[in-house]
Amino acid sequence: MSGTLKSVYLKLVLTTFFWGGTFVAARLAVREAPPFFAASSRFAIAALCLVALTVWHARRESRSFPAPKTFREFALLFSLGLTGIFCYNAVFFTGLKLTTATSGALIVAINPLLTAVLSALWLRERVSATQAAGLLISLVGVSIVISKGSFAVIANFAFNKGDLIMLGAPLCWALYSILGKKALGAFTPLAATAYAAVFGTMLLVPAAVVEHAVLGGPWPAFSWVGWLSILQLALLGTVAGFVWWYQGVGRIGASRAAVFVNLVPFFGALQAALLLGEKIVLPQLFGGMLVVAGVYFGGSLKGKVQKASAERAVEQSAEAREAS
């Protein structure tokens, strides 16, 4: 294995480690501040960094800053901020205020497969039997995670509110991913994410003001632990994670990179145990294994032709962006 390839794999592992850590960091942040204030703090920092990176990248290639040319492109970029930043983080931070980081990480692990299935339905493509089976396995796993393996919880619908709220996160991210595929026809991944972060922040800040007006009291203030959590979310979970992830996708292809996503719930539960003292009970462990198994099964057995086609499309797209 070449040194460059080793570096790509290391960055992908670190990216999933950072993404797993976002559940712990968000859990710590919402202990000190309301959800929308914490989310606004995260993306105000992330948006500044992403815009700066986009400007730097454009200048390095002697180009102007990428801007939407039509109302449709503007609306598409705004929808990225609405779904992937505003809505996702609204349920992400609110859910983690009411449930554990471990449960959140295991629930959100269904992200990749739900995105694939909804993408197929939205684009009117046929959902393969393996995708459907994988989704069913993952849903069973999620139900075990949020019920802690208790049939009485399911029968009485006595789920933890935070777990139910967290179920909205994979849905929001699936919508963001589908819209993102459309946006990548006109913008680079970096530019599209920068716009999403800017628009998302523009929506989160007014929500934080309304949140403060409803709750009352002094404006929230973070301790050094709170600020470290926000910086982890902004700089590692968002900026570094994004850049390294797309470097990996461009180098080894989307299908091979997607396998690394299965490490996120593992790293999330591990860091929650080490930093928050959370304990994962046996039903959660079993449910989490089902979620990951379903994602892997549904994502890896689609057929060699479909996989090879997806690989070539991503690689050709990356080569085109580099050549243009």
Short mmCIF file of C-alpha atoms in Angstrom, two decimals:
data_model
loop_
_atom_site.label_atom_id
_atom_site.label_comp_id
_atom_site.label_asym_id
_atom_site.label_seq_id
_atom_site.Cartn_x
_atom_site.Cartn_y
_atom_site.Cartn_z
CA MET A 1 0.00 0.00 0.00
CA SER A 2 1.45 3.37 -1.01
CA GLY A 3 2.17 6.09 1.54
CA THR A 4 -0.44 8.31 -0.09
CA LEU A 5 -3.11 5.62 0.19
CA LYS A 6 -2.18 4.98 3.83
CA SER A 7 -2.61 8.69 4.48
CA VAL A 8 -6.07 8.64 2.85
CA TYR A 9 -7.19 5.69 4.98
CA LEU A 10 -5.81 7.34 8.12
CA LYS A 11 -7.71 10.55 7.36
CA LEU A 12 -10.94 8.60 6.77
CA VAL A 13 -10.54 6.79 10.10
CA LEU A 14 -9.82 10.09 11.86
CA THR A 15 -12.84 11.64 10.15
CA THR A 16 -15.14 8.93 11.52
CA PHE A 17 -13.46 9.35 14.92
CA PHE A 18 -14.24 13.09 14.82
CA TRP A 19 -17.83 12.37 13.71
CA GLY A 20 -18.24 9.88 16.54
CA GLY A 21 -16.94 12.55 18.91
CA THR A 22 -19.62 15.03 17.81
CA PHE A 23 -22.18 13.11 19.86
CA VAL A 24 -20.08 13.51 23.00
CA ALA A 25 -19.22 17.14 22.24
CA ALA A 26 -22.87 18.04 21.56
CA ARG A 27 -23.95 16.27 24.75
CA LEU A 28 -21.44 18.36 26.72
CA ALA A 29 -22.39 21.58 24.94
CA VAL A 30 -26.13 21.28 25.64
CA ARG A 31 -25.40 20.78 29.31
CA GLU A 32 -24.30 24.42 29.35
CA ALA A 33 -26.49 26.05 26.70
CA PRO A 34 -29.83 25.54 24.92
CA PRO A 35 -29.79 23.56 21.64
CA PHE A 36 -30.13 26.43 19.14
CA PHE A 37 -27.50 28.56 20.89
CA ALA A 38 -25.06 25.64 20.83
CA ALA A 39 -25.82 24.89 17.18
CA SER A 40 -25.44 28.57 16.22
CA SER A 41 -22.06 28.76 17.95
CA ARG A 42 -20.88 25.66 16.12
CA PHE A 43 -21.83 26.78 12.64
CA ALA A 44 -20.89 30.43 13.00
CA ILE A 45 -17.32 29.20 13.46
CA ALA A 46 -17.59 26.45 10.84
CA ALA A 47 -19.12 28.79 8.24
CA LEU A 48 -16.30 31.33 8.62
CA CYS A 49 -13.69 28.59 8.18
CA LEU A 50 -15.45 26.99 5.20
CA VAL A 51 -15.91 30.33 3.42
CA ALA A 52 -12.23 31.14 4.03
CA LEU A 53 -11.23 27.75 2.60
CA THR A 54 -13.47 28.30 -0.43
CA VAL A 55 -11.93 31.73 -1.07
CA TRP A 56 -8.43 30.31 -0.71
CA HIS A 57 -9.21 27.44 -3.07
CA ALA A 58 -10.73 29.79 -5.66
CA ARG A 59 -7.73 32.14 -5.55
CA ARG A 60 -5.30 29.25 -5.84
CA GLU A 61 -7.03 28.26 -9.08
CA SER A 62 -7.33 31.89 -10.22
CA ARG A 63 -11.11 31.79 -10.14
CA SER A 64 -13.74 34.05 -8.67
CA PHE A 65 -15.73 32.98 -5.63
CA PRO A 66 -18.41 30.50 -6.83
CA ALA A 67 -21.83 32.15 -6.81
CA PRO A 68 -25.30 30.89 -7.78
CA LYS A 69 -26.20 32.01 -11.31
CA THR A 70 -29.94 31.32 -11.17
CA PHE A 71 -32.69 31.40 -8.60
CA ARG A 72 -32.88 27.60 -8.82
CA GLU A 73 -29.22 27.29 -7.79
CA PHE A 74 -29.77 29.78 -4.95
CA ALA A 75 -32.84 27.86 -3.76
CA LEU A 76 -30.92 24.59 -3.94
CA LEU A 77 -28.07 25.95 -1.81
CA PHE A 78 -30.56 27.43 0.66
CA SER A 79 -32.30 24.04 0.91
CA LEU A 80 -28.95 22.50 1.91
CA GLY A 81 -28.69 24.94 4.79
CA LEU A 82 -32.31 24.31 5.76
CA THR A 83 -32.15 20.50 5.80
CA GLY A 84 -28.56 19.58 6.60
CA ILE A 85 -27.67 22.42 8.96
CA PHE A 86 -30.79 23.96 10.50
CA CYS A 87 -33.17 20.99 10.72
CA TYR A 88 -30.50 18.36 11.32
CA ASN A 89 -28.87 20.30 14.14
CA ALA A 90 -32.20 21.26 15.66
CA VAL A 91 -33.03 17.58 16.22
CA PHE A 92 -29.38 16.62 16.86
CA PHE A 93 -28.79 19.04 19.74
CA THR A 94 -32.33 18.79 21.13
CA GLY A 95 -32.23 15.01 21.04
CA LEU A 96 -28.84 14.83 22.76
CA LYS A 97 -30.10 17.08 25.53
CA LEU A 98 -32.63 14.35 26.37
CA THR A 99 -30.80 11.11 25.56
CA THR A 100 -27.29 9.66 25.76
CA ALA A 101 -24.50 10.18 23.26
CA THR A 102 -24.35 6.38 22.86
CA SER A 103 -28.00 6.09 21.84
CA GLY A 104 -27.64 9.05 19.48
CA ALA A 105 -24.63 7.53 17.73
CA LEU A 106 -26.33 4.15 17.32
CA ILE A 107 -29.56 5.67 15.99
CA VAL A 108 -27.86 7.97 13.48
CA ALA A 109 -25.82 5.02 12.18
CA ILE A 110 -28.73 4.27 9.86
CA ASN A 111 -27.83 7.43 7.88
CA PRO A 112 -26.07 5.89 4.86
CA LEU A 113 -28.69 3.26 4.10
CA LEU A 114 -31.67 5.57 4.61
CA THR A 115 -29.99 8.07 2.28
CA ALA A 116 -29.53 5.38 -0.38
CA VAL A 117 -33.14 4.19 -0.15
CA LEU A 118 -34.70 7.67 -0.14
CA SER A 119 -32.41 8.70 -2.97
CA ALA A 120 -33.60 5.75 -5.03
CA LEU A 121 -37.25 6.55 -4.27
CA TRP A 122 -36.84 10.28 -4.98
CA LEU A 123 -35.03 9.66 -8.26
CA ARG A 124 -37.50 6.88 -9.11
CA GLU A 125 -34.80 4.26 -9.25
CA ARG A 126 -35.54 0.68 -8.28
CA VAL A 127 -34.77 -0.19 -4.65
CA SER A 128 -32.86 -3.46 -4.65
CA ALA A 129 -33.92 -6.38 -2.49
CA THR A 130 -30.66 -6.15 -0.55
CA GLN A 131 -31.24 -2.46 0.18
CA ALA A 132 -34.77 -3.19 1.41
CA ALA A 133 -33.53 -6.08 3.55
CA GLY A 134 -30.69 -3.98 4.93
CA LEU A 135 -33.06 -1.17 5.82
CA LEU A 136 -35.39 -3.61 7.59
CA ILE A 137 -32.50 -5.07 9.60
CA SER A 138 -31.31 -1.58 10.54
CA LEU A 139 -34.81 -0.48 11.57
CA VAL A 140 -35.10 -3.53 13.83
CA GLY A 141 -31.73 -2.57 15.33
CA VAL A 142 -32.84 1.03 15.89
CA SER A 143 -36.05 -0.13 17.58
CA ILE A 144 -33.98 -2.28 19.94
CA VAL A 145 -31.64 0.64 20.68
CA ILE A 146 -34.41 3.12 21.53
CA SER A 147 -36.44 0.55 23.50
CA LYS A 148 -33.35 -0.81 25.30
CA GLY A 149 -34.68 -4.22 24.33
CA SER A 150 -37.89 -3.83 26.33
CA PHE A 151 -41.05 -5.10 24.66
CA ALA A 152 -43.11 -3.14 27.22
CA VAL A 153 -41.54 0.10 25.98
CA ILE A 154 -42.57 -0.75 22.41
CA ALA A 155 -46.05 -1.94 23.39
CA ASN A 156 -46.76 1.17 25.48
CA PHE A 157 -44.87 3.51 23.14
CA ALA A 158 -42.94 4.73 26.20
CA PHE A 159 -39.80 5.69 24.34
CA ASN A 160 -37.30 8.25 25.56
CA LYS A 161 -38.24 11.60 23.95
CA GLY A 162 -34.64 12.27 23.02
CA ASP A 163 -34.39 8.98 21.12
CA LEU A 164 -37.56 9.78 19.18
CA ILE A 165 -36.26 13.26 18.33
CA MET A 166 -32.94 11.77 17.20
CA LEU A 167 -34.82 9.67 14.65
CA GLY A 168 -35.32 12.90 12.71
CA ALA A 169 -31.56 13.32 12.24
CA PRO A 170 -31.07 10.52 9.67
CA LEU A 171 -34.12 11.76 7.74
CA CYS A 172 -32.80 15.33 7.63
CA TRP A 173 -29.38 14.12 6.56
CA ALA A 174 -30.85 11.90 3.86
CA LEU A 175 -32.71 14.88 2.39
CA TYR A 176 -29.54 16.99 2.62
CA SER A 177 -27.53 14.29 0.84
CA ILE A 178 -30.05 13.94 -1.98
CA LEU A 179 -30.20 17.70 -2.49
CA GLY A 180 -26.41 17.79 -2.25
CA LYS A 181 -26.11 15.42 -5.20
CA LYS A 182 -28.09 17.92 -7.27
CA ALA A 183 -25.96 20.84 -6.04
CA LEU A 184 -22.72 19.09 -6.99
CA GLY A 185 -23.71 19.46 -10.61
CA ALA A 186 -22.92 23.17 -10.38
CA PHE A 187 -20.68 23.55 -7.30
CA THR A 188 -17.70 21.81 -5.76
CA PRO A 189 -18.35 19.93 -2.49
CA LEU A 190 -16.42 22.61 -0.59
CA ALA A 191 -18.42 25.50 -2.05
CA ALA A 192 -21.76 23.73 -1.57
CA THR A 193 -20.96 22.96 2.07
CA ALA A 194 -19.77 26.51 2.69
CA TYR A 195 -23.07 27.90 1.38
CA ALA A 196 -25.01 25.33 3.42
CA ALA A 197 -23.16 26.39 6.57
CA VAL A 198 -23.77 30.09 5.88
CA PHE A 199 -27.49 29.68 5.16
CA GLY A 200 -27.85 27.27 8.07
CA THR A 201 -26.24 29.76 10.43
CA MET A 202 -28.55 32.51 9.15
CA LEU A 203 -31.50 30.31 10.16
CA LEU A 204 -30.03 29.09 13.46
CA VAL A 205 -29.18 32.53 14.89
CA PRO A 206 -32.78 33.90 14.80
CA ALA A 207 -33.97 30.57 16.25
CA ALA A 208 -31.47 31.00 19.10
CA VAL A 209 -32.82 34.52 19.75
CA VAL A 210 -36.40 33.21 19.89
CA GLU A 211 -35.23 30.34 22.10
CA HIS A 212 -33.64 32.81 24.52
CA ALA A 213 -36.76 34.99 24.56
CA VAL A 214 -38.88 31.97 25.47
CA LEU A 215 -36.52 30.60 28.12
CA GLY A 216 -35.54 33.98 29.59
CA GLY A 217 -32.61 34.60 31.90
CA PRO A 218 -29.08 35.75 30.96
CA TRP A 219 -27.45 34.83 27.67
CA PRO A 220 -25.79 31.41 27.85
CA ALA A 221 -22.05 31.27 28.41
CA PHE A 222 -19.76 28.30 27.85
CA SER A 223 -17.07 27.11 30.23
CA TRP A 224 -13.72 26.00 28.76
CA VAL A 225 -15.20 22.50 28.41
CA GLY A 226 -18.17 23.94 26.52
CA TRP A 227 -15.93 25.92 24.18
CA LEU A 228 -13.70 22.89 23.55
CA SER A 229 -16.86 20.99 22.64
CA ILE A 230 -18.01 23.72 20.25
CA LEU A 231 -14.56 23.90 18.64
CA GLN A 232 -14.50 20.12 18.23
CA LEU A 233 -17.90 20.25 16.55
CA ALA A 234 -16.94 23.17 14.30
CA LEU A 235 -13.31 22.54 13.39
CA LEU A 236 -12.93 18.77 13.61
CA GLY A 237 -16.45 17.43 13.12
CA THR A 238 -17.38 19.89 10.38
CA VAL A 239 -14.39 21.51 8.65
CA ALA A 240 -11.63 18.88 8.91
CA GLY A 241 -14.13 16.04 8.64
CA PHE A 242 -15.62 17.47 5.46
CA VAL A 243 -12.28 18.18 3.74
CA TRP A 244 -10.77 14.80 4.57
CA TRP A 245 -13.92 12.92 3.69
CA TYR A 246 -14.09 14.33 0.18
CA GLN A 247 -10.35 13.81 -0.28
CA GLY A 248 -10.97 10.17 0.50
CA VAL A 249 -13.99 9.93 -1.83
CA GLY A 250 -11.97 11.51 -4.62
CA ARG A 251 -9.04 9.14 -4.04
CA ILE A 252 -10.65 5.73 -3.44
CA GLY A 253 -14.27 6.26 -4.58
CA ALA A 254 -17.58 6.68 -2.80
CA SER A 255 -18.37 3.00 -2.25
CA ARG A 256 -15.07 2.15 -0.57
CA ALA A 257 -15.14 5.34 1.51
CA ALA A 258 -18.72 4.65 2.67
CA VAL A 259 -17.55 1.52 4.51
CA PHE A 260 -15.68 3.74 6.96
CA VAL A 261 -18.99 5.34 8.07
CA ASN A 262 -19.71 2.12 9.96
CA LEU A 263 -16.97 3.15 12.42
CA VAL A 264 -18.94 6.24 13.57
CA PRO A 265 -21.28 4.48 16.04
CA PHE A 266 -18.35 2.49 17.43
CA PHE A 267 -16.25 5.61 18.00
CA GLY A 268 -19.28 7.48 19.36
CA ALA A 269 -20.06 4.79 21.94
CA LEU A 270 -16.37 4.42 22.82
CA GLN A 271 -15.84 8.13 23.45
CA ALA A 272 -19.13 8.36 25.36
CA ALA A 273 -17.91 5.58 27.66
CA LEU A 274 -14.47 7.13 28.16
CA LEU A 275 -15.44 10.81 28.47
CA LEU A 276 -19.00 10.72 29.82
CA GLY A 277 -18.96 7.45 31.71
CA GLU A 278 -21.92 6.11 29.73
CA LYS A 279 -22.48 2.37 29.77
CA ILE A 280 -23.87 0.52 26.80
CA VAL A 281 -26.32 -2.20 27.85
CA LEU A 282 -26.45 -5.54 26.07
CA PRO A 283 -29.67 -4.83 24.09
CA GLN A 284 -28.13 -1.54 22.84
CA LEU A 285 -25.00 -3.38 21.78
CA PHE A 286 -27.05 -5.98 19.92
CA GLY A 287 -29.25 -3.32 18.35
CA GLY A 288 -26.22 -1.29 17.30
CA MET A 289 -24.67 -4.37 15.69
CA LEU A 290 -27.91 -4.90 13.74
CA VAL A 291 -27.90 -1.28 12.56
CA VAL A 292 -24.32 -1.52 11.31
CA ALA A 293 -24.95 -4.97 9.80
CA GLY A 294 -28.01 -3.66 7.97
CA VAL A 295 -26.10 -0.66 6.63
CA TYR A 296 -23.22 -2.86 5.50
CA PHE A 297 -25.49 -5.53 3.99
CA GLY A 298 -27.69 -3.02 2.18
CA GLY A 299 -24.75 -0.98 0.96
CA SER A 300 -22.32 -3.68 -0.11
CA LEU A 301 -24.50 -6.24 -1.92
CA LYS A 302 -26.08 -4.10 -4.61
CA GLY A 303 -24.35 -5.94 -7.43
CA LYS A 304 -20.97 -5.51 -9.04
CA VAL A 305 -22.22 -3.54 -12.03
CA GLN A 306 -24.04 -0.91 -9.96
CA LYS A 307 -21.08 -0.52 -7.62
CA ALA A 308 -18.54 -0.23 -10.40
CA SER A 309 -20.75 2.31 -12.17
CA ALA A 310 -21.02 4.45 -9.04
CA GLU A 311 -17.25 4.27 -8.53
CA ARG A 312 -16.54 5.37 -12.09
CA ALA A 313 -19.04 8.25 -11.87
CA VAL A 314 -17.45 9.65 -8.71
CA GLU A 315 -13.91 9.22 -10.01
CA GLN A 316 -14.76 10.82 -13.36
CA SER A 317 -16.45 13.71 -11.55
CA ALA A 318 -13.36 14.24 -9.39
CA GLU A 319 -11.07 14.11 -12.42
CA ALA A 320 -13.29 16.61 -14.27
CA ARG A 321 -13.17 19.08 -11.37
CA GLU A 322 -9.38 18.77 -11.19
CA ALA A 323 -8.99 19.26 -14.94
CA SER A 324 -11.42 22.19 -15.21
#
